[in-house]
Each structure stands twice: as C-alpha cells, then as structure tokens.
Coordinates of C-alpha atoms in Angstrom, one line a residue:
Chain O
X18 CA 235.8 237.7 36.3
X19 CA 232.7 237.4 34.2
X20 CA 229.6 238.2 36.2
X21 CA 227.9 235.0 35.2
X22 CA 230.9 233.1 36.3
X23 CA 231.0 234.8 39.7
X24 CA 227.3 234.1 40.3
X25 CA 227.7 230.5 39.4
X26 CA 230.7 230.3 41.8
X27 CA 228.3 231.6 44.5
X28 CA 225.8 228.9 43.7
X29 CA 228.6 226.2 43.9
X30 CA 229.8 227.7 47.2
X31 CA 226.3 227.7 48.8
X32 CA 225.3 224.3 47.5
X33 CA 228.4 222.8 49.0
X34 CA 228.3 224.6 52.3
X35 CA 227.4 222.5 55.4
X36 CA 226.6 225.7 57.5
X37 CA 225.4 229.2 56.6
X38 CA 228.0 231.2 54.8
X39 CA 228.5 234.7 56.3
X40 CA 228.9 237.8 54.2
X41 CA 232.5 238.0 55.6
X42 CA 233.3 234.6 54.3
X43 CA 231.8 235.4 50.9
X44 CA 233.9 238.6 50.7
X45 CA 237.0 236.7 51.7
X46 CA 236.3 234.0 49.1
X47 CA 236.0 236.6 46.3
X48 CA 238.4 239.4 47.4
X49 CA 238.8 240.9 43.9
X50 CA 235.1 240.7 43.1
X51 CA 233.6 242.2 46.2
X52 CA 236.4 244.8 46.7
X53 CA 236.2 248.5 47.5
X54 CA 234.1 250.0 50.2
X55 CA 231.8 247.9 52.3
X56 CA 228.8 249.6 50.9
X57 CA 229.7 249.1 47.2
X58 CA 230.7 245.5 47.8
X59 CA 227.5 244.8 49.6
X60 CA 225.4 246.4 46.8
X61 CA 227.2 244.3 44.2
X62 CA 226.5 241.1 46.2
X63 CA 222.9 242.1 46.6
X64 CA 222.5 242.5 42.8
X65 CA 224.1 239.1 42.2
X66 CA 221.8 237.5 44.8
X67 CA 218.8 239.2 43.2
X68 CA 219.5 237.4 39.9
X69 CA 219.5 234.1 41.7
X70 CA 216.3 234.9 43.6
X71 CA 214.6 235.8 40.4
X72 CA 215.6 232.5 39.0
X73 CA 213.7 231.0 41.9
X74 CA 216.8 229.8 43.8
X75 CA 215.8 229.4 47.5
X76 CA 218.5 231.5 49.0
X77 CA 217.8 232.9 52.5
X78 CA 219.7 234.6 55.3
X79 CA 219.6 232.8 58.6
X80 CA 220.5 234.3 62.0
X81 CA 223.0 232.7 64.3
X82 CA 222.0 229.8 66.6
X83 CA 223.9 227.6 69.1
X84 CA 224.9 225.4 66.2
X85 CA 226.0 227.8 63.5
X86 CA 226.9 231.4 62.8
X87 CA 224.6 233.8 60.8
X88 CA 224.8 233.7 57.0
X89 CA 223.3 232.7 53.7
X90 CA 222.0 229.2 52.8
X91 CA 220.5 227.5 49.8
X92 CA 217.7 225.2 50.9
X93 CA 218.9 222.1 48.9
X94 CA 215.6 220.3 49.2
X95 CA 213.9 223.3 47.5
X96 CA 216.6 223.8 45.0
X97 CA 216.8 220.5 43.2
X98 CA 214.1 219.5 40.8
X99 CA 212.6 216.3 42.1
X100 CA 211.4 213.6 39.8
X101 CA 207.9 214.6 38.6
X102 CA 206.9 210.9 38.4
X103 CA 204.9 211.6 35.3
X104 CA 203.4 208.6 33.7
X105 CA 204.5 208.2 30.1
X106 CA 201.1 209.3 28.8
X107 CA 201.1 212.3 31.1
X108 CA 204.5 213.4 30.0
X109 CA 203.7 212.8 26.3
X110 CA 200.6 214.9 26.3
X111 CA 202.1 217.7 28.3
X112 CA 205.1 217.7 26.1
X113 CA 202.9 217.7 23.0
X114 CA 201.0 220.7 24.3
X115 CA 204.1 222.6 25.1
X116 CA 205.9 221.8 21.8
X117 CA 202.8 222.7 19.8
X118 CA 202.8 226.1 21.4
X119 CA 206.6 226.6 20.9
X120 CA 206.2 226.0 17.2
X121 CA 203.1 228.1 16.8
X122 CA 205.2 231.2 16.4
X123 CA 203.2 233.5 18.7
X124 CA 202.9 232.8 22.3
X125 CA 204.2 234.8 25.3
X126 CA 206.8 233.2 27.6
X127 CA 208.4 231.1 24.9
X128 CA 211.8 231.0 26.7
X129 CA 210.1 230.1 30.0
X130 CA 208.2 227.4 28.2
X131 CA 211.3 226.0 26.5
X132 CA 213.0 225.7 29.9
X133 CA 209.9 224.2 31.5
X134 CA 209.8 221.5 28.8
X135 CA 213.5 220.7 29.3
X136 CA 212.9 220.3 33.0
X137 CA 209.8 218.1 32.8
X138 CA 211.6 215.8 30.4
X139 CA 214.9 215.8 32.4
X140 CA 214.2 212.5 34.1
X141 CA 212.6 210.9 31.1
X142 CA 214.6 208.0 29.7
X143 CA 215.3 208.0 26.0
X144 CA 214.4 210.6 23.5
X145 CA 210.8 211.9 23.4
X146 CA 209.1 211.3 20.1
X147 CA 208.7 214.4 18.0
X148 CA 205.3 215.8 19.1
X149 CA 202.8 215.7 16.2
X150 CA 200.6 218.7 17.1
X151 CA 200.8 221.8 15.0
X152 CA 199.2 225.0 15.8
X153 CA 199.0 228.2 13.7
X154 CA 198.7 231.4 15.7
X155 CA 200.3 234.0 13.5
X156 CA 198.1 234.4 10.5
X157 CA 197.4 238.2 10.6
X158 CA 199.6 240.6 8.8
X159 CA 202.1 242.3 11.0
X160 CA 202.6 239.0 12.7
X161 CA 206.4 239.2 12.1
X162 CA 206.6 241.5 15.1
X163 CA 204.1 239.6 17.2
X164 CA 206.4 237.1 18.9
X165 CA 208.7 239.8 20.1
X166 CA 205.8 242.0 21.3
X167 CA 204.3 239.2 23.2
X168 CA 207.6 238.3 24.8
X169 CA 208.1 242.0 25.9
X170 CA 204.6 242.2 27.3
X171 CA 205.0 238.9 29.1
X172 CA 208.1 240.4 30.8
X173 CA 206.3 243.6 31.7
X174 CA 203.3 241.7 33.1
X175 CA 205.5 239.6 35.3
X176 CA 207.6 242.5 36.5
X177 CA 204.6 244.8 36.8
X178 CA 206.1 247.6 34.7
X179 CA 204.1 250.0 32.6
X180 CA 204.4 250.0 28.8
X181 CA 204.1 252.7 26.2
X182 CA 202.2 251.7 23.1
X183 CA 201.8 253.2 19.7
X184 CA 198.4 251.7 19.0
X185 CA 196.8 251.6 15.6
X186 CA 193.1 251.7 15.2
X187 CA 192.0 250.4 11.7
X188 CA 188.7 252.2 11.9
X189 CA 190.1 255.7 12.5
X190 CA 193.3 254.7 10.6
X191 CA 195.2 256.6 13.3
X192 CA 197.9 255.8 15.8
X193 CA 197.5 256.9 19.4
X194 CA 200.0 256.9 22.1
X195 CA 198.9 254.9 25.2
X196 CA 200.6 254.3 28.5
X197 CA 199.3 251.0 30.0
X198 CA 199.7 249.0 33.2
X199 CA 199.7 245.5 31.6
X200 CA 197.4 243.2 33.6
X201 CA 197.4 240.2 31.4
X202 CA 197.2 238.6 28.0
X203 CA 194.3 236.6 26.6
X204 CA 194.1 234.4 23.5
X205 CA 190.7 234.3 21.8
X206 CA 190.0 232.9 18.4
X207 CA 193.7 233.0 17.5
X208 CA 194.1 236.7 18.5
X209 CA 196.0 238.0 21.4
X210 CA 194.5 240.7 23.5
X211 CA 196.3 242.8 26.1
X212 CA 194.2 243.9 29.0
X213 CA 195.4 246.7 31.3
X214 CA 194.9 250.0 32.9
X215 CA 195.0 252.7 30.2
X216 CA 196.4 255.9 31.7
X217 CA 194.9 258.0 28.8
X218 CA 191.3 256.7 29.4
X219 CA 191.6 256.2 33.2
X220 CA 190.0 252.8 32.9
X221 CA 190.7 249.1 32.1
X222 CA 191.0 248.7 28.3
X223 CA 191.8 245.9 26.0
X224 CA 194.2 246.1 23.0
X225 CA 194.8 243.7 20.2
X226 CA 198.5 243.0 20.3
X227 CA 198.7 242.8 16.5
X228 CA 197.6 246.5 16.4
X229 CA 200.6 247.6 18.5
X230 CA 203.0 249.4 16.2
X231 CA 205.7 250.1 18.8
X232 CA 206.2 249.1 22.4
X233 CA 208.5 250.2 25.1
X234 CA 208.7 248.8 28.6
X235 CA 209.5 251.1 31.5
X236 CA 213.2 250.4 32.0
X237 CA 213.7 252.3 35.2
X238 CA 213.9 250.3 38.5
X239 CA 213.3 247.0 36.8
X240 CA 212.9 245.2 40.2
X241 CA 210.3 247.4 41.7
X242 CA 206.6 247.1 40.6
X243 CA 204.9 250.1 39.0
X244 CA 201.4 248.9 39.9
X245 CA 199.5 246.2 41.6
X246 CA 197.0 243.9 40.0
X247 CA 193.5 244.6 41.4
X248 CA 192.5 241.6 43.6
X249 CA 189.3 240.9 41.7
X250 CA 190.8 241.3 38.3
X251 CA 189.7 238.6 35.7
X252 CA 190.8 238.7 32.1
X253 CA 187.7 236.9 31.0
X254 CA 185.6 239.9 31.9
X255 CA 187.4 242.1 29.4
X256 CA 187.7 239.9 26.4
X257 CA 185.0 238.4 24.3
X258 CA 185.3 234.7 23.9
X259 CA 182.4 234.6 21.4
X260 CA 181.3 237.0 18.7
X261 CA 178.1 238.0 20.6
X262 CA 180.0 239.0 23.7
X263 CA 181.5 242.3 22.6
X264 CA 180.1 244.9 24.9
X265 CA 178.2 247.0 22.4
X266 CA 174.8 247.2 24.1
X267 CA 173.0 246.0 27.2
X268 CA 172.6 242.2 27.4
X269 CA 169.5 240.7 25.8
X270 CA 168.4 237.1 25.9
X271 CA 168.4 235.5 22.5
X272 CA 167.0 232.0 21.8
X273 CA 169.0 229.8 19.4
X274 CA 168.0 226.5 17.8
X275 CA 170.3 224.0 16.3
X276 CA 169.0 221.2 14.1
X277 CA 170.2 218.1 12.3
X278 CA 173.9 217.5 12.3
X279 CA 174.4 220.7 14.4
X280 CA 172.0 219.7 17.1
X281 CA 174.6 217.9 19.3
X282 CA 177.2 220.6 18.8
X283 CA 175.9 223.3 21.1
X284 CA 178.9 222.9 23.4
X285 CA 181.6 223.3 20.7
X286 CA 179.8 225.9 18.6
X287 CA 178.2 228.0 21.3
X288 CA 179.9 227.0 24.6
X289 CA 176.7 226.0 26.2
X290 CA 175.2 222.6 27.1
X291 CA 171.8 221.9 25.7
X292 CA 169.9 218.5 25.5
X293 CA 169.0 217.2 22.1
X294 CA 165.5 216.0 21.4
X295 CA 164.0 215.3 18.0
X296 CA 167.3 216.2 16.4
X297 CA 167.0 219.7 17.9
X298 CA 168.6 221.6 20.7
X299 CA 167.5 225.0 22.0
X300 CA 169.2 227.4 24.3
X301 CA 169.4 231.1 25.2
X302 CA 172.4 233.3 25.1
X303 CA 173.1 236.6 26.9
X304 CA 174.0 238.8 23.9
X305 CA 175.7 242.2 24.0
X306 CA 176.6 242.3 20.3
X307 CA 173.6 241.2 18.2
X308 CA 175.3 241.8 14.9
X309 CA 178.1 239.5 16.0
X310 CA 175.7 236.8 16.9
X311 CA 173.8 237.2 13.6
X312 CA 176.9 236.9 11.5
X313 CA 178.0 233.9 13.5
X314 CA 174.7 232.1 13.4
X315 CA 174.4 232.8 9.7
X316 CA 177.8 231.3 9.0
X317 CA 176.6 228.0 10.5
X318 CA 174.2 227.6 7.7
X319 CA 170.4 226.7 7.6
X320 CA 170.6 224.3 10.6
X321 CA 171.3 227.2 13.0
X322 CA 168.3 229.6 13.6
X323 CA 167.2 232.3 16.0
X324 CA 163.8 231.8 17.6
X325 CA 163.4 234.9 19.8
X326 CA 163.1 237.8 20.2
X327 CA 161.4 238.8 17.0
X328 CA 164.0 241.7 16.4
X329 CA 166.8 239.1 16.4
X330 CA 164.9 236.8 14.0
X331 CA 164.4 239.8 11.7
X332 CA 168.0 240.8 11.9
X333 CA 169.1 237.3 10.8
X334 CA 166.6 237.4 7.9
X335 CA 167.9 240.8 6.9
X336 CA 171.5 239.7 6.9
X337 CA 170.7 236.5 4.9
X338 CA 168.7 238.7 2.5
X339 CA 171.7 241.0 2.2
X340 CA 174.0 238.0 1.3
X341 CA 171.4 236.8 -1.2
X342 CA 171.0 240.2 -2.9
X343 CA 174.8 240.5 -3.1
X344 CA 175.0 237.1 -4.9
X345 CA 171.8 236.8 -6.8
X346 CA 172.4 235.5 -10.3
X347 CA 169.0 236.4 -11.6
X348 CA 166.7 239.2 -10.2
Chain A
X21 CA 221.3 237.6 26.3
X22 CA 220.6 238.6 29.9
X23 CA 222.8 237.2 32.7
X24 CA 219.8 235.6 34.1
X25 CA 218.9 233.7 30.9
X26 CA 222.5 232.5 30.7
X27 CA 222.5 231.4 34.3
X28 CA 219.3 229.5 33.8
X29 CA 220.9 227.7 30.8
X30 CA 224.1 226.8 32.5
X31 CA 222.4 225.6 35.7
X32 CA 220.6 223.1 33.4
X33 CA 223.5 222.3 31.2
X34 CA 225.7 220.7 33.8
X35 CA 223.1 218.3 35.2
X36 CA 221.9 217.5 31.7
X37 CA 225.4 216.3 30.6
X38 CA 225.8 214.5 33.9
X39 CA 222.6 212.6 33.3
X40 CA 223.3 212.0 29.6
X41 CA 227.1 211.4 29.4
X42 CA 228.7 211.0 26.0
X43 CA 226.1 212.8 23.9
X44 CA 227.5 214.5 20.8
X45 CA 228.1 218.3 20.9
X46 CA 225.3 218.8 18.4
X47 CA 222.8 216.7 20.4
X48 CA 223.5 218.6 23.7
X49 CA 223.2 221.9 21.8
X50 CA 219.9 220.8 20.3
X51 CA 218.6 219.8 23.7
X52 CA 219.4 223.3 25.0
X53 CA 218.1 225.0 21.9
X54 CA 221.4 226.6 21.0
X55 CA 224.0 226.2 18.3
X56 CA 227.1 224.0 18.7
X57 CA 229.4 227.0 18.7
X58 CA 227.3 228.6 21.5
X59 CA 227.5 225.4 23.4
X60 CA 231.3 225.3 23.2
X61 CA 231.4 228.9 24.5
X62 CA 229.2 227.9 27.4
X63 CA 231.5 224.9 28.2
X64 CA 234.5 227.2 28.1
X65 CA 232.9 229.4 30.7
X66 CA 231.9 226.5 32.9
X67 CA 235.4 225.2 33.2
X68 CA 236.2 228.5 35.0
X69 CA 233.4 227.9 37.5
X70 CA 234.1 226.5 40.9
X71 CA 234.0 227.3 44.6
X72 CA 236.5 228.6 47.1
X73 CA 239.3 227.8 47.8
X74 CA 239.5 227.1 44.0
X75 CA 241.8 224.1 44.2
X76 CA 241.8 221.9 41.1
X77 CA 239.0 219.6 42.4
X78 CA 236.9 222.6 43.2
X79 CA 236.1 223.5 39.6
X80 CA 233.4 222.1 37.4
X81 CA 235.1 219.6 35.1
X82 CA 233.1 219.4 31.9
X83 CA 234.8 218.5 28.6
X84 CA 234.5 217.4 25.0
X85 CA 236.5 214.3 24.0
X86 CA 238.2 213.6 20.7
X87 CA 235.1 212.0 19.4
X88 CA 233.1 215.3 20.0
X89 CA 231.2 213.8 22.9
X90 CA 230.5 215.8 26.1
X91 CA 231.2 214.5 29.6
X92 CA 231.2 215.9 33.1
X93 CA 233.6 214.6 35.6
X94 CA 233.0 217.0 38.5
X95 CA 229.6 218.6 38.7
X96 CA 230.2 220.6 42.0
X97 CA 226.7 219.5 43.2
X98 CA 224.9 220.7 40.1
X99 CA 223.5 217.2 39.9
X100 CA 219.9 218.2 39.0
X101 CA 218.5 221.4 37.5
X102 CA 216.7 223.9 39.7
X103 CA 213.0 223.5 40.2
X104 CA 210.6 225.2 37.8
X105 CA 210.1 228.9 38.3
X106 CA 206.6 230.3 38.6
X107 CA 206.9 231.8 35.0
X108 CA 208.0 228.4 33.6
X109 CA 205.0 226.7 35.4
X110 CA 202.5 229.3 34.1
X111 CA 203.8 229.1 30.5
X112 CA 203.5 225.3 30.6
X113 CA 200.0 225.4 32.2
X114 CA 198.9 227.9 29.6
X115 CA 200.1 225.7 26.8
X116 CA 198.3 222.7 28.3
X117 CA 195.2 224.8 28.6
X118 CA 195.1 225.1 24.8
X119 CA 194.5 221.3 24.6
X120 CA 191.6 221.4 27.0
X121 CA 192.9 219.5 30.0
X122 CA 189.5 219.3 31.6
X123 CA 188.6 216.5 29.2
X124 CA 191.7 214.4 29.5
X125 CA 192.8 212.5 32.6
X126 CA 196.5 212.3 31.6
X127 CA 196.9 216.1 31.0
X128 CA 195.0 217.0 34.2
X129 CA 197.1 214.6 36.2
X130 CA 200.3 216.0 34.7
X131 CA 199.3 219.6 35.6
X132 CA 198.6 218.7 39.2
X133 CA 202.0 216.9 39.4
X134 CA 203.6 220.1 38.0
X135 CA 202.1 222.1 40.8
X136 CA 203.5 219.6 43.2
X137 CA 207.1 220.3 42.2
X138 CA 207.0 224.1 42.2
X139 CA 208.8 225.4 45.3
X140 CA 206.3 226.7 47.8
X141 CA 207.2 230.4 47.3
X142 CA 206.7 229.9 43.5
X143 CA 203.4 228.1 43.9
X144 CA 201.7 231.2 45.2
X145 CA 203.1 233.3 42.4
X146 CA 202.2 230.7 39.9
X147 CA 198.6 230.8 41.0
X148 CA 198.5 234.5 41.0
X149 CA 200.0 234.7 37.5
X150 CA 197.7 232.1 36.2
X151 CA 195.1 234.9 36.2
X152 CA 197.3 236.9 33.8
X153 CA 197.5 234.5 30.9
X154 CA 194.3 233.2 29.6
X155 CA 194.0 231.0 26.5
X156 CA 190.5 229.7 26.8
X157 CA 190.1 228.9 23.2
X158 CA 186.9 227.3 21.9
X159 CA 188.8 224.2 20.9
X160 CA 187.1 220.9 20.6
X161 CA 186.9 218.7 23.7
X162 CA 188.6 215.8 21.9
X163 CA 191.9 217.7 21.5
X164 CA 193.7 216.4 24.5
X165 CA 192.5 212.8 24.1
X166 CA 193.7 212.8 20.5
X167 CA 197.0 214.5 21.4
X168 CA 197.6 211.6 23.9
X169 CA 196.7 209.1 21.2
X170 CA 199.1 210.7 18.7
X171 CA 201.9 210.9 21.3
X172 CA 201.4 207.3 22.4
X173 CA 200.7 205.9 18.9
X174 CA 197.5 204.3 19.9
X175 CA 194.7 203.4 17.5
X176 CA 191.5 205.2 18.0
X177 CA 187.9 204.4 17.3
X178 CA 185.8 207.4 16.2
X179 CA 182.1 208.2 15.6
X180 CA 182.6 210.5 12.7
X181 CA 180.0 212.6 10.8
X182 CA 181.0 212.4 7.1
X183 CA 179.4 215.4 5.4
X184 CA 179.8 213.8 2.0
X185 CA 177.8 210.8 3.1
X186 CA 175.5 212.7 5.4
X187 CA 175.7 210.2 8.2
X188 CA 177.7 209.3 11.2
X189 CA 180.0 206.3 10.9
X190 CA 182.4 204.4 13.0
X191 CA 186.0 204.5 11.9
X192 CA 189.1 202.9 13.3
X193 CA 192.2 205.1 12.7
X194 CA 195.9 205.4 13.3
X195 CA 196.3 209.0 14.4
X196 CA 199.4 210.7 12.9
X197 CA 199.2 214.3 13.5
X198 CA 196.9 217.1 14.9
X199 CA 196.9 220.3 13.0
X200 CA 195.2 223.6 13.6
X201 CA 194.6 225.3 10.2
X202 CA 192.6 228.5 9.8
X203 CA 191.0 228.1 13.1
X204 CA 189.9 224.5 12.4
X205 CA 191.5 221.5 14.1
X206 CA 192.2 218.4 11.9
X207 CA 193.4 215.0 12.6
X208 CA 195.6 213.5 10.0
X209 CA 195.3 209.7 10.2
X210 CA 195.4 206.4 8.4
X211 CA 191.9 205.2 8.3
X212 CA 191.8 201.4 8.8
X213 CA 188.1 201.3 8.0
X214 CA 188.5 203.0 4.6
X215 CA 192.1 201.8 4.0
X216 CA 193.8 205.2 3.3
X217 CA 195.1 208.4 4.7
X218 CA 192.3 210.8 5.7
X219 CA 191.8 214.1 7.3
X220 CA 189.2 214.3 10.0
X221 CA 187.7 217.5 11.3
X222 CA 187.7 217.4 15.1
X223 CA 184.3 219.2 15.4
X224 CA 182.8 216.3 13.4
X225 CA 183.9 213.7 15.9
X226 CA 181.0 212.7 18.1
X227 CA 182.6 210.1 20.2
X228 CA 186.1 208.6 20.5
X229 CA 187.9 205.9 22.3
X230 CA 191.6 205.2 22.7
X231 CA 192.4 201.5 22.1
X232 CA 195.3 199.6 23.6
X233 CA 196.6 198.7 20.1
X234 CA 199.7 200.6 19.2
X235 CA 201.1 201.2 15.7
X236 CA 204.3 202.5 14.0
X237 CA 203.6 205.5 11.8
X238 CA 205.4 205.3 8.4
X239 CA 208.4 207.6 8.0
X240 CA 207.3 211.1 7.1
X241 CA 203.7 210.5 8.2
X242 CA 202.4 214.1 8.6
X243 CA 199.6 216.2 7.5
X244 CA 200.5 215.8 3.9
X245 CA 196.8 215.8 3.0
X246 CA 196.1 219.3 4.5
X247 CA 193.8 221.4 2.4
X248 CA 196.1 222.7 -0.3
X249 CA 195.7 225.8 -2.4
X250 CA 195.6 224.3 -5.8
X251 CA 192.0 225.2 -6.5
X252 CA 191.0 228.4 -8.4
X253 CA 191.3 231.4 -6.0
X254 CA 188.0 233.1 -5.0
X255 CA 187.7 236.9 -5.3
X256 CA 185.8 238.6 -2.5
X257 CA 184.8 242.2 -2.4
X258 CA 184.1 244.1 0.9
X259 CA 182.0 247.2 1.6
X260 CA 183.6 250.4 2.8
X261 CA 182.6 249.8 6.3
X262 CA 184.4 246.5 6.4
X263 CA 187.4 247.7 4.4
X264 CA 189.6 248.7 7.5
X265 CA 189.2 245.2 9.0
X266 CA 190.1 243.6 5.7
X267 CA 193.1 245.9 5.2
X268 CA 194.3 244.9 8.6
X269 CA 194.0 241.2 8.0
X270 CA 195.3 241.0 4.5
X271 CA 197.8 243.9 4.4
X272 CA 199.4 244.4 1.0
X273 CA 197.3 241.7 -0.6
X274 CA 194.3 244.0 -0.6
X275 CA 193.2 245.6 -3.9
X276 CA 191.8 249.1 -3.3
X277 CA 188.8 249.9 -5.5
X278 CA 187.8 253.5 -6.6
X279 CA 184.6 253.6 -4.5
X280 CA 186.4 252.8 -1.2
X281 CA 185.6 249.1 -1.4
X282 CA 188.4 246.5 -1.2
X283 CA 188.9 243.2 -2.9
X284 CA 191.0 240.2 -1.9
X285 CA 191.7 236.7 -3.3
X286 CA 191.4 233.8 -0.9
X287 CA 192.2 230.1 -1.5
X288 CA 189.3 228.3 -3.1
X289 CA 190.1 224.9 -1.6
X290 CA 187.4 224.8 1.1
X291 CA 183.9 225.4 0.0
X292 CA 182.5 225.1 3.5
X293 CA 185.0 227.5 5.0
X294 CA 184.5 230.1 2.2
X295 CA 180.7 230.0 2.5
X296 CA 180.7 230.3 6.2
X297 CA 183.2 233.1 6.1
X298 CA 181.2 235.1 3.5
X299 CA 177.9 234.5 5.3
X300 CA 179.3 235.8 8.5
X301 CA 179.6 239.3 7.0
X302 CA 175.9 239.4 6.4
X303 CA 176.0 241.0 2.9
X304 CA 179.0 243.2 3.5
X305 CA 181.2 240.7 1.6
X306 CA 180.4 239.7 -1.9
X307 CA 182.1 236.9 -4.0
X308 CA 182.8 238.3 -7.5
X309 CA 184.5 235.3 -9.0
X310 CA 184.4 232.5 -10.0
X311 CA 180.7 231.9 -10.9
X312 CA 180.6 228.5 -9.0
X313 CA 181.6 230.2 -5.8
X314 CA 179.0 232.9 -6.2
X315 CA 176.3 230.3 -6.8
X316 CA 177.3 228.4 -3.8
X317 CA 177.0 231.4 -1.5
X318 CA 173.7 232.2 -3.1
X319 CA 172.4 228.7 -2.4
X320 CA 173.5 228.9 1.2
X321 CA 171.7 232.2 1.7
X322 CA 168.6 230.9 0.1
X323 CA 168.7 227.8 2.3
X324 CA 168.8 230.0 5.4
X325 CA 165.9 232.1 4.3
X326 CA 163.8 229.0 3.3
X327 CA 164.8 227.0 6.4

C-alpha cells in the first residue's frame, strides 16, 4: 500500500471513530501495513503519525476512563476549518495581498501561502476575481535561483536546522563557506536578507540571499531542532530598513529638512512623522551610515537638505559637487 | 513531492470537490495549482482510500463523469479542509504585511479573523514564527486601501500631486491595477476627471477616499501604460569602488572598461528615476550618453548646490 494512502486511511479511521482507537485496533485494521515485530510496527506508525502532526492535525493519545478505553483521537472541532466569516472586502484584500506575493517570483513559503489562500477562499461563493496587484521582487541577477533558495531557507528556519552556504562577497570577489543557524528572513527594499548565527564568526550575521551560491540544509534528524531561537531575537535589529541604518559607525543625530512638495512626505520617504509648517518639515535621524544618508538625501533632489551637524552638511555638498564635476558640460 | 505535501493536497481536494460538485477536471486542477493529469492521478489514489473494515461504503467515492466533471459521492468525513497550519498562517500574514495592514480596516480585520481560526497549538507557533519573517517594506500607506478599491471595483477620489502641473489636484478614478515597478508603486486607473487611462504614483497621493460607486473594468484593463523602454537607453559609468556592486546587480550586461571602471545601459524612460539613481551615488556614477541625460543630472546637482 502506498504510504500516502495508508496515512489517509488512518485519518478516515480516526475522523469516523466515536471512541479512542487503540494501537491494537489500528494494528488489527492494517495487518499487512503494521506487520513484523511490535517495535518495528510501532516505529512505522509513529512516523506516519508524525506526518499528520506536522500538518497540524490534532491527534492525541488519551488514557482510559470509565467511558472508553485508551487510544488515539482526532479532535474534530480542532480539525475542521471553520468559516472565517470574512466580509467580502476583507477576503478580497487578503486574497489580493497573497496573490501578489505568489506571482512576485521570490517569497519564502510559497507553497504554504498557496494552501492558505485556498483555505481562506474555501467558503467563498463564486469565483474570486483575478487580483490586480503585481509585485516585482526578483530584479537582481542570479534571481533564477532565488525562489528555490528562499523556499529551502524557509524550511530550515521552521525546522530549526542549520544550513551550509557558499557565500559570495562582491567586494572581495570571493566565496566563503559558512555554516549558519537560520533565525529568520527579512525583506528590505526588494532584497531578502537571511539573519542567523554564523558558526565561522561566532556571532549573529546577516547574509543577502541573492549572494548565496549554494545551499544545503542539514538533512540528518529532520524532526529534531539543531538550535533554539534566542528569546529576545528581533530581525529588525540586524537589517537596515533605510540606507542610513547600516551599522558602519556610532550613531549621530542628523537634522533633515524637507521643503515644497516633499514637506508632507517625511513618513513615506524617511519613516518618521514630522509636522509641516510654512511648507517645511524638519526632523532628526539617528544615523550609523552617513554616506548612505547623503546618497539618499541627494537622490531626493533640492527639496531635501541636511541642516546639522556641519560635517553632514559638508558631506552632502561634497557629494553634490562630485556629481556636478562628473557631469559638467563646461568647466 | 513529499508525502506531507501530497497529504495536504488530498485533504483539501476531497472537501473542495464536495463543496463544488460538477466542476470540470481542468477547473479543479487549476484550483489546486496542478495539471489535469496530476489531478487524475490524485483521484485514482483517493479511490483506494477508506477506513476499516474496508467495505464498499467505507471508501472515498470520488469520480469523473463522461462530461469530464468531478463529483464526490462519499467523502468519508473529509467534509472540510483541515485548519490552517502555523506556517500557512505566517506566510499569509507576511504577504498581508507587504500591503501595510495598519492603514486599512479590512486587512486588519481579516488578519485578526485569521488568528481566530488557527488551532490553539498552532497559534503559539504562529506568533513565535511571526518574528522570523519580516517584510517591513517602506511601501506607501495608501497600498491596502487601494488594493481594496481595486478588488472591490470601487471608484476612488484622490488628491494627487501632478509633477507636470506642479500642483495638487483632485481626481476621481476607476482603479484597475496596482503595480510595483523598480521599487515604485503605481496605480493604473481610468481617470474620470481627465477622461483617459493614467498611471498614478502612490507616493504622490496625498489623500484618498473610497466611494460607494462601483464600476466594471473593460476587458484586458491592466497596466498597459507602465513605463516602457522605448526611449533611448542611457549609459552610466561607475568608479572602480562601485564596480562590484554594479557587476552583482547587472551581471553579464556590464561592460568592463580597461581602468577597472564598468559601464551599463539602463532604460531611458524615466527621467526622474534616472536622476535620483545617479545622484544617490554621489559622483561615483557618471552618465556618459546621451547628452540630454547628462545635462539633466548636471541641472539636478546644481539645483542641490544652489538650494
């Protein structure tokens, strides 16, 4: 008998049972399947049960009581998906978000997401309209491998298994071998970063997933965790959300001013709230990568300026002068 | 495919057909994201599934009729799919996070209902795993509202800053599609105020309101007006220090120059994007052709110095 078939038979048996099903009854029901020594048969059953538990099926063993003998049960109220009672707008927007990600080409957990979308729309009547949200996440070269790498990392993160990476650094143009306990994945500005414990460096490190040239997940004992996630771990502390947040030097306070059409855009352009008065907004940022900030502010054009400290103001001027010198048509 | 993945698929397939009796083979296959021939294989396996004592009525009875339609006669209590797993919940929540749920009631409500249907043991894992997938993108706040408007086909009133006119104007639009292109979100819509299809940049929308008026988008209404690459390409040269970054991003499209510098061609369709991009390198990137693009970057740098 095919293993999938046997496991589905078990589900059908447990879903139909009115009382706990004992191991003896299970063995009797599948004499050819759980044959051989008691030990071997039990191990085989445990492996089958593990598949179902990993799928989230609520199977438990319950001891004997006055009313029934000991055995296995599926808690039916916890098994069946209930109606989510999503309002049409709620379903539509959740579905749009999920579908946009599925078509984006590079997102971890795509199979999980596809199943989730099927389940949330299970009770919806009629076909859902094709969601009109498109997202491009795979623009970098080497992105052909990216979806598969993300999927493998997602599996390793969830099972808490270490991974071996061949990691390319564009600056040294060298590939190093790293063993990493994968803690999590973060998406920033269209790029995926893996954060984890690097065995080589003995510290938490971040890795751009598109720079991973080869990836192997520890295949031994897939059901036992290789590591634990530190209780206080937060991905956000290890990835820069903004260009001035790379941890290159100690934080300094830099004052930024936005004028004209940029004045009301502090939140979307800099992630801060700043009141607008006289068509200007002013705010300070904690900066650990001044060069990153300078490039970013410069790219916003003349309506974004640095006000303090003087060193930052000069850095911006120097960068603008650099651009001008590189493009000057007449001396 | 792993046994687990196949189990997950089959435990969904039976209830799906029970709820949608008489769908065509191709429709059911599409709903499961598999091919028709894969579906037929799965149906073959399911006919062998049953429970002890394996009498005729103890088997799943699922079949395809002469008209290629799929039915289930006996579902053996597979009447609804299993609840979401923690992984499925986290993947969905992460996708939703991309659309900025904090600024949209419908998306926020949907996520809290999602938590409500996770089995208790999965909920804990879902919360723990939420820390391990973080997509906090700096997307505009209007994303989720507009996604809802597109999905529900509701007309929207926008306060939009039109760069070409240098002022903010109110527009009433029929939103067709949201597209993220080169890190910039656009709304492709029919503008009722101007009477034509337009592309709106989301970061130029100052205020928006969903109306109760619905519309029917014309067939094939998509982002046909996305910036296309018909304009003359622009050549940009990078200093040695920036070359590794450029090689990584552009791969084989990079031209290596004798002095260690590198050169690439980028589409010349968006002046604004190009200028911003070149400026962000602070002198380490230099436009070498065409002359109009060089002049434009020069003007932008002067404007900064004179501002």
